[in-house]
PDB file of C-alpha atoms in Angstrom:
ATOM      1  CA  MET D   1      78.439 -19.739  30.485  1.00 97.00           C
ATOM      2  CA  LYS D   2      81.534 -17.773  30.216  1.00 98.00           C
ATOM      3  CA  PHE D   3      81.871 -13.953  30.235  1.00 98.00           C
ATOM      4  CA  PHE D   4      83.679 -11.791  28.041  1.00 98.00           C
ATOM      5  CA  ILE D   5      83.535  -7.971  28.470  1.00 98.00           C
ATOM      6  CA  ASP D   6      82.033  -5.853  25.794  1.00 97.00           C
ATOM      7  CA  THR D   7      84.426  -2.560  25.864  1.00 95.00           C
ATOM      8  CA  ALA D   8      87.645  -0.938  24.663  1.00 94.00           C
ATOM      9  CA  ASN D   9      88.032   0.798  27.774  1.00 95.00           C
ATOM     10  CA  VAL D  10      91.345  -0.594  29.397  1.00 95.00           C
ATOM     11  CA  ASP D  11      90.376   0.460  32.944  1.00 96.00           C
ATOM     12  CA  GLU D  12      87.177  -1.479  32.909  1.00 97.00           C
ATOM     13  CA  ILE D  13      88.806  -4.349  31.477  1.00 97.00           C
ATOM     14  CA  ARG D  14      91.539  -4.562  34.193  1.00 97.00           C
ATOM     15  CA  GLU D  15      88.858  -4.148  36.935  1.00 97.00           C
ATOM     16  CA  ALA D  16      86.622  -6.893  35.601  1.00 97.00           C
ATOM     17  CA  ALA D  17      89.937  -9.008  34.969  1.00 97.00           C
ATOM     18  CA  ASP D  18      90.984  -8.349  38.575  1.00 97.00           C
ATOM     19  CA  MET D  19      87.626  -9.830  39.995  1.00 96.00           C
ATOM     20  CA  GLY D  20      88.283 -13.138  37.948  1.00 96.00           C
ATOM     21  CA  ILE D  21      84.914 -12.858  36.030  1.00 96.00           C
ATOM     22  CA  ILE D  22      85.890 -12.525  32.506  1.00 97.00           C
ATOM     23  CA  CYS D  23      88.064 -14.648  30.197  1.00 97.00           C
ATOM     24  CA  GLY D  24      87.869 -12.923  27.004  1.00 98.00           C
ATOM     25  CA  VAL D  25      86.969  -9.307  25.475  1.00 98.00           C
ATOM     26  CA  THR D  26      84.828  -8.207  22.409  1.00 97.00           C
ATOM     27  CA  THR D  27      85.476  -4.833  20.780  1.00 93.00           C
ATOM     28  CA  ASN D  28      84.269  -3.080  17.675  1.00 85.00           C
ATOM     29  CA  PRO D  29      85.034   0.121  15.721  1.00 79.00           C
ATOM     30  CA  SER D  30      82.564   1.958  17.505  1.00 83.00           C
ATOM     31  CA  LEU D  31      84.088   1.124  21.095  1.00 87.00           C
ATOM     32  CA  ILE D  32      87.277   1.889  20.183  1.00 84.00           C
ATOM     33  CA  ALA D  33      86.443   5.078  18.656  1.00 84.00           C
ATOM     34  CA  LYS D  34      84.716   6.123  21.764  1.00 86.00           C
ATOM     35  CA  GLU D  35      87.975   5.638  23.599  1.00 88.00           C
ATOM     36  CA  GLY D  36      89.800   8.001  21.042  1.00 88.00           C
ATOM     37  CA  ARG D  37      92.918   5.700  20.843  1.00 87.00           C
ATOM     38  CA  ASP D  38      94.826   4.159  18.099  1.00 87.00           C
ATOM     39  CA  TYR D  39      93.311   0.787  17.023  1.00 87.00           C
ATOM     40  CA  ALA D  40      96.219  -1.575  17.112  1.00 89.00           C
ATOM     41  CA  GLU D  41      97.721  -0.286  20.432  1.00 91.00           C
ATOM     42  CA  THR D  42      94.492  -0.532  22.074  1.00 92.00           C
ATOM     43  CA  LEU D  43      94.229  -4.105  21.205  1.00 94.00           C
ATOM     44  CA  LYS D  44      97.632  -4.901  21.875  1.00 94.00           C
ATOM     45  CA  GLU D  45      97.226  -3.283  25.394  1.00 95.00           C
ATOM     46  CA  ILE D  46      94.009  -5.246  25.887  1.00 96.00           C
ATOM     47  CA  THR D  47      96.134  -8.679  25.191  1.00 96.00           C
ATOM     48  CA  THR D  48      98.391  -7.768  28.256  1.00 96.00           C
ATOM     49  CA  ILE D  49      95.524  -7.662  30.639  1.00 97.00           C
ATOM     50  CA  VAL D  50      93.272 -10.707  29.700  1.00 97.00           C
ATOM     51  CA  ASP D  51      94.715 -14.179  28.625  1.00 96.00           C
ATOM     52  CA  GLY D  52      91.827 -15.266  26.518  1.00 98.00           C
ATOM     53  CA  PRO D  53      90.052 -14.496  23.049  1.00 98.00           C
ATOM     54  CA  ILE D  54      90.097 -10.529  22.183  1.00 98.00           C
ATOM     55  CA  SER D  55      87.938  -9.876  19.252  1.00 97.00           C
ATOM     56  CA  GLY D  56      89.180  -7.058  17.021  1.00 95.00           C
ATOM     57  CA  GLU D  57      86.857  -6.124  14.136  1.00 95.00           C
ATOM     58  CA  VAL D  58      87.923  -5.113  10.520  1.00 95.00           C
ATOM     59  CA  LYS D  59      87.084  -1.660   9.412  1.00 91.00           C
ATOM     60  CA  ALA D  60      83.418  -0.595   9.229  1.00 87.00           C
ATOM     61  CA  THR D  61      84.284   0.811   5.900  1.00 91.00           C
ATOM     62  CA  THR D  62      85.693  -2.542   4.517  1.00 93.00           C
ATOM     63  CA  THR D  63      83.022  -4.310   2.744  1.00 94.00           C
ATOM     64  CA  ASP D  64      84.876  -6.637   0.277  1.00 97.00           C
ATOM     65  CA  ALA D  65      86.281 -10.193   1.083  1.00 98.00           C
ATOM     66  CA  GLU D  66      89.829  -9.182  -0.076  1.00 97.00           C
ATOM     67  CA  GLY D  67      90.129  -6.466   2.242  1.00 97.00           C
ATOM     68  CA  MET D  68      88.448  -8.013   5.146  1.00 98.00           C
ATOM     69  CA  ILE D  69      91.099 -10.978   4.690  1.00 98.00           C
ATOM     70  CA  ARG D  70      93.895  -8.630   4.687  1.00 97.00           C
ATOM     71  CA  GLU D  71      92.797  -6.774   7.608  1.00 97.00           C
ATOM     72  CA  GLY D  72      92.031 -10.099   9.439  1.00 97.00           C
ATOM     73  CA  ARG D  73      95.554 -11.264   8.974  1.00 97.00           C
ATOM     74  CA  GLU D  74      96.939  -7.899  10.236  1.00 96.00           C
ATOM     75  CA  ILE D  75      94.692  -8.243  13.521  1.00 96.00           C
ATOM     76  CA  ALA D  76      95.804 -11.895  13.975  1.00 97.00           C
ATOM     77  CA  ALA D  77      99.291 -11.023  13.725  1.00 97.00           C
ATOM     78  CA  LEU D  78      98.982  -8.752  16.725  1.00 96.00           C
ATOM     79  CA  HIS D  79      98.730 -11.720  19.148  1.00 97.00           C
ATOM     80  CA  PRO D  80      98.124 -15.238  19.436  1.00 97.00           C
ATOM     81  CA  ASN D  81      94.871 -14.571  21.335  1.00 97.00           C
ATOM     82  CA  MET D  82      93.236 -12.295  18.679  1.00 98.00           C
ATOM     83  CA  VAL D  83      89.832 -13.135  17.023  1.00 98.00           C
ATOM     84  CA  VAL D  84      88.862 -11.425  13.973  1.00 98.00           C
ATOM     85  CA  LYS D  85      85.414 -10.129  13.900  1.00 98.00           C
ATOM     86  CA  ILE D  86      83.720 -10.095  10.717  1.00 98.00           C
ATOM     87  CA  PRO D  87      80.140  -8.837   9.646  1.00 97.00           C
ATOM     88  CA  MET D  88      77.580 -11.125   8.461  1.00 98.00           C
ATOM     89  CA  THR D  89      77.407 -10.593   4.828  1.00 98.00           C
ATOM     90  CA  ALA D  90      78.062 -12.717   1.655  1.00 98.00           C
ATOM     91  CA  GLU D  91      81.787 -11.065   1.600  1.00 98.00           C
ATOM     92  CA  GLY D  92      82.206 -11.702   5.190  1.00 98.00           C
ATOM     93  CA  LEU D  93      81.353 -15.444   4.620  1.00 98.00           C
ATOM     94  CA  LYS D  94      84.054 -15.629   2.048  1.00 98.00           C
ATOM     95  CA  ALA D  95      86.640 -14.013   4.301  1.00 98.00           C
ATOM     96  CA  ILE D  96      85.502 -16.310   7.124  1.00 98.00           C
ATOM     97  CA  LYS D  97      86.280 -19.339   4.880  1.00 98.00           C
ATOM     98  CA  VAL D  98      89.926 -18.031   3.944  1.00 98.00           C
ATOM     99  CA  LEU D  99      90.771 -16.975   7.523  1.00 98.00           C
ATOM    100  CA  ASN D 100      89.584 -20.278   8.758  1.00 98.00           C
ATOM    101  CA  SER D 101      91.624 -22.094   6.389  1.00 98.00           C
ATOM    102  CA  GLU D 102      94.596 -20.292   7.501  1.00 98.00           C
ATOM    103  CA  GLY D 103      94.090 -21.251  11.078  1.00 98.00           C
ATOM    104  CA  ILE D 104      92.772 -17.685  11.992  1.00 98.00           C
ATOM    105  CA  LYS D 105      89.994 -17.636  14.698  1.00 98.00           C
ATOM    106  CA  THR D 106      86.758 -15.348  13.460  1.00 98.00           C
ATOM    107  CA  ASN D 107      83.824 -13.992  15.182  1.00 98.00           C
ATOM    108  CA  CYS D 108      80.866 -13.497  12.940  1.00 98.00           C
ATOM    109  CA  THR D 109      78.967 -10.365  14.301  1.00 97.00           C
ATOM    110  CA  LEU D 110      75.673  -8.818  13.596  1.00 97.00           C
ATOM    111  CA  ILE D 111      73.783 -11.969  13.657  1.00 98.00           C
ATOM    112  CA  PHE D 112      70.177 -11.529  13.762  1.00 98.00           C
ATOM    113  CA  THR D 113      68.481 -14.931  12.590  1.00 98.00           C
ATOM    114  CA  ALA D 114      69.468 -18.493  13.160  1.00 98.00           C
ATOM    115  CA  ASN D 115      69.778 -18.887   9.461  1.00 98.00           C
ATOM    116  CA  GLN D 116      72.667 -16.380   9.575  1.00 98.00           C
ATOM    117  CA  ALA D 117      74.459 -18.197  12.596  1.00 98.00           C
ATOM    118  CA  LEU D 118      74.154 -21.578  10.558  1.00 98.00           C
ATOM    119  CA  LEU D 119      75.651 -20.084   7.536  1.00 98.00           C
ATOM    120  CA  ALA D 120      78.590 -18.554   9.517  1.00 98.00           C
ATOM    121  CA  ALA D 121      79.183 -22.102  11.185  1.00 98.00           C
ATOM    122  CA  ARG D 122      79.391 -23.687   8.062  1.00 98.00           C
ATOM    123  CA  ALA D 123      81.813 -21.169   6.652  1.00 98.00           C
ATOM    124  CA  GLY D 124      84.044 -21.912   9.790  1.00 98.00           C
ATOM    125  CA  ALA D 125      83.463 -19.132  12.145  1.00 98.00           C
ATOM    126  CA  THR D 126      84.711 -19.984  15.591  1.00 98.00           C
ATOM    127  CA  TYR D 127      82.366 -17.688  17.073  1.00 98.00           C
ATOM    128  CA  VAL D 128      78.735 -16.380  16.185  1.00 98.00           C
ATOM    129  CA  SER D 129      77.446 -13.255  17.779  1.00 98.00           C
ATOM    130  CA  PRO D 130      73.733 -13.089  17.704  1.00 98.00           C
ATOM    131  CA  PHE D 131      72.425  -9.752  18.875  1.00 98.00           C
ATOM    132  CA  LEU D 132      69.703  -9.490  21.823  1.00 96.00           C
ATOM    133  CA  GLY D 133      69.028  -6.017  22.742  1.00 96.00           C
ATOM    134  CA  ARG D 134      68.830  -4.661  19.170  1.00 96.00           C
ATOM    135  CA  LEU D 135      65.999  -7.151  18.555  1.00 97.00           C
ATOM    136  CA  ASP D 136      64.256  -6.329  21.676  1.00 95.00           C
ATOM    137  CA  ASP D 137      64.562  -2.685  20.479  1.00 96.00           C
ATOM    138  CA  ILE D 138      62.341  -3.310  17.473  1.00 96.00           C
ATOM    139  CA  SER D 139      59.807  -5.545  19.512  1.00 96.00           C
ATOM    140  CA  THR D 140      61.163  -8.825  18.645  1.00 95.00           C
ATOM    141  CA  THR D 141      62.295 -11.131  21.592  1.00 95.00           C
ATOM    142  CA  GLY D 142      65.838 -11.486  21.345  1.00 97.00           C
ATOM    143  CA  ILE D 143      66.332 -14.440  23.641  1.00 97.00           C
ATOM    144  CA  ASP D 144      64.401 -16.823  21.362  1.00 98.00           C
ATOM    145  CA  LEU D 145      67.114 -16.332  18.722  1.00 98.00           C
ATOM    146  CA  ILE D 146      69.660 -17.610  21.167  1.00 98.00           C
ATOM    147  CA  TYR D 147      67.470 -20.575  22.079  1.00 98.00           C
ATOM    148  CA  ASP D 148      66.930 -21.224  18.365  1.00 98.00           C
ATOM    149  CA  ILE D 149      70.833 -21.351  17.844  1.00 98.00           C
ATOM    150  CA  VAL D 150      71.587 -23.368  20.748  1.00 98.00           C
ATOM    151  CA  GLU D 151      69.074 -26.051  19.610  1.00 98.00           C
ATOM    152  CA  ILE D 152      70.306 -26.156  16.019  1.00 98.00           C
ATOM    153  CA  PHE D 153      73.884 -26.238  16.861  1.00 98.00           C
ATOM    154  CA  ALA D 154      73.263 -29.140  19.260  1.00 98.00           C
ATOM    155  CA  ASN D 155      71.721 -31.097  16.416  1.00 98.00           C
ATOM    156  CA  TYR D 156      75.204 -31.376  14.551  1.00 98.00           C
ATOM    157  CA  GLU D 157      78.188 -32.808  16.148  1.00 96.00           C
ATOM    158  CA  ASP D 158      80.226 -31.224  13.429  1.00 97.00           C
ATOM    159  CA  ILE D 159      79.540 -27.814  14.517  1.00 98.00           C
ATOM    160  CA  ASP D 160      82.003 -26.489  16.941  1.00 97.00           C
ATOM    161  CA  THR D 161      81.227 -22.879  16.555  1.00 98.00           C
ATOM    162  CA  GLN D 162      80.541 -21.246  19.920  1.00 98.00           C
ATOM    163  CA  ILE D 163      77.667 -18.883  20.528  1.00 98.00           C
ATOM    164  CA  ILE D 164      78.434 -15.415  22.149  1.00 98.00           C
ATOM    165  CA  CYS D 165      75.151 -13.605  23.283  1.00 98.00           C
ATOM    166  CA  ALA D 166      75.893 -10.061  22.327  1.00 98.00           C
ATOM    167  CA  SER D 167      73.905  -6.656  22.880  1.00 96.00           C
ATOM    168  CA  VAL D 168      73.412  -7.476  26.449  1.00 97.00           C
ATOM    169  CA  ARG D 169      71.544  -4.814  27.907  1.00 96.00           C
ATOM    170  CA  ASN D 170      70.607  -6.069  31.343  1.00 97.00           C
ATOM    171  CA  PRO D 171      71.129  -8.682  34.059  1.00 97.00           C
ATOM    172  CA  LEU D 172      67.720 -10.517  32.987  1.00 97.00           C
ATOM    173  CA  HIS D 173      69.269 -11.031  29.372  1.00 97.00           C
ATOM    174  CA  ILE D 174      72.203 -12.760  31.286  1.00 98.00           C
ATOM    175  CA  ILE D 175      69.950 -15.085  33.139  1.00 98.00           C
ATOM    176  CA  GLU D 176      67.910 -16.058  29.952  1.00 97.00           C
ATOM    177  CA  CYS D 177      71.336 -16.718  28.006  1.00 98.00           C
ATOM    178  CA  ALA D 178      72.688 -18.917  30.742  1.00 98.00           C
ATOM    179  CA  LYS D 179      69.397 -20.819  30.775  1.00 98.00           C
ATOM    180  CA  SER D 180      69.526 -21.254  27.119  1.00 98.00           C
ATOM    181  CA  GLY D 181      72.912 -23.247  27.224  1.00 98.00           C
ATOM    182  CA  ALA D 182      74.806 -20.470  25.237  1.00 98.00           C
ATOM    183  CA  ASP D 183      78.521 -20.728  25.522  1.00 98.00           C
ATOM    184  CA  ILE D 184      79.303 -17.016  26.303  1.00 98.00           C
ATOM    185  CA  ALA D 185      77.887 -13.757  27.066  1.00 98.00           C
ATOM    186  CA  THR D 186      79.881 -10.518  26.149  1.00 98.00           C
ATOM    187  CA  VAL D 187      78.661  -8.043  28.628  1.00 98.00           C
ATOM    188  CA  PRO D 188      79.141  -4.190  28.999  1.00 97.00           C
ATOM    189  CA  PHE D 189      81.007  -3.394  32.486  1.00 97.00           C
ATOM    190  CA  LYS D 190      77.923  -1.667  33.431  1.00 97.00           C
ATOM    191  CA  VAL D 191      75.730  -4.696  33.329  1.00 97.00           C
ATOM    192  CA  LEU D 192      78.487  -6.747  35.121  1.00 97.00           C
ATOM    193  CA  LYS D 193      78.323  -4.336  37.978  1.00 96.00           C
ATOM    194  CA  GLN D 194      74.530  -4.618  38.176  1.00 97.00           C
ATOM    195  CA  MET D 195      74.756  -8.438  38.389  1.00 97.00           C
ATOM    196  CA  MET D 196      76.675  -7.937  41.589  1.00 95.00           C
ATOM    197  CA  ASN D 197      74.286  -5.764  43.369  1.00 94.00           C
ATOM    198  CA  HIS D 198      71.508  -6.308  45.483  1.00 94.00           C
ATOM    199  CA  PRO D 199      69.819  -4.055  48.191  1.00 94.00           C
ATOM    200  CA  LEU D 200      69.341  -7.040  50.547  1.00 96.00           C
ATOM    201  CA  THR D 201      73.355  -7.710  50.081  1.00 94.00           C
ATOM    202  CA  ASP D 202      74.064  -4.111  51.094  1.00 93.00           C
ATOM    203  CA  ALA D 203      71.656  -4.073  53.919  1.00 93.00           C
ATOM    204  CA  GLY D 204      73.030  -7.529  55.196  1.00 94.00           C
ATOM    205  CA  ILE D 205      76.713  -5.963  55.131  1.00 92.00           C
ATOM    206  CA  GLU D 206      75.473  -2.939  57.054  1.00 93.00           C
ATOM    207  CA  LYS D 207      73.970  -5.113  59.668  1.00 90.00           C
ATOM    208  CA  PHE D 208      76.789  -7.363  60.209  1.00 92.00           C
ATOM    209  CA  LYS D 209      79.168  -4.309  60.684  1.00 90.00           C
ATOM    210  CA  GLU D 210      76.581  -2.915  63.056  1.00 90.00           C
ATOM    211  CA  ASP D 211      76.495  -5.952  65.300  1.00 86.00           C
ATOM    212  CA  TYR D 212      80.202  -6.342  64.945  1.00 87.00           C
ATOM    213  CA  THR D 213      81.047  -2.872  66.210  1.00 89.00           C
ATOM    214  CA  LYS D 214      78.517  -3.126  68.970  1.00 86.00           C
ATOM    215  CA  VAL D 215      80.593  -5.918  70.556  1.00 87.00           C
ATOM    216  CA  PHE D 216      84.362  -5.349  69.204  1.00 86.00           C
ATOM    217  CA  GLY D 217      84.161  -1.638  68.099  1.00 80.00           C
ATOM    218  CA  GLU D 218      85.793  -0.667  65.016  1.00 78.00           C
TER     219      GLU D 218
END
């Protein structure tokens, strides 16, 4: 399973990229608004940091297919690595179909059922983004959705849509996503750091330092 980072903070993206653990980035209007920066300029800067798929979403206020298609073309024109993120709606599916026919990659977001994922794949989505954490929030086991989509997609050789596990909240989500066989997990920087840490690792490093300095000094 590959890792994308789910953020619009360029400092976090740089740090994760420097560690060699990510191969793509997902953003959304809320994440970029949080940074208080120009949308297009932020996406352009991200493409200079990570040489991989960068998801940029159409405006949250754009609900018609024609508008999504127009904005999708603008996003795709920013850089060859750009992926147009489009919500799972009937209008969104129309936009995905047209953009796919033009060779523009798409990421269908806000997926909460296997039916939605299958429809997006048939419309031509390059990626689907099922949300785990938000399902967990309403007392539904989010990881079950990932397993269902993986199983369904595996049944059909003509489906090449990749599955991005989204709304990842903790390291346990990551383990379950990897066990499911999902293609990608897009992960907040906070969770990436949590994945690295363990108290026994910290204790071991301190013990090695202690033993070394006793014999060799600083």
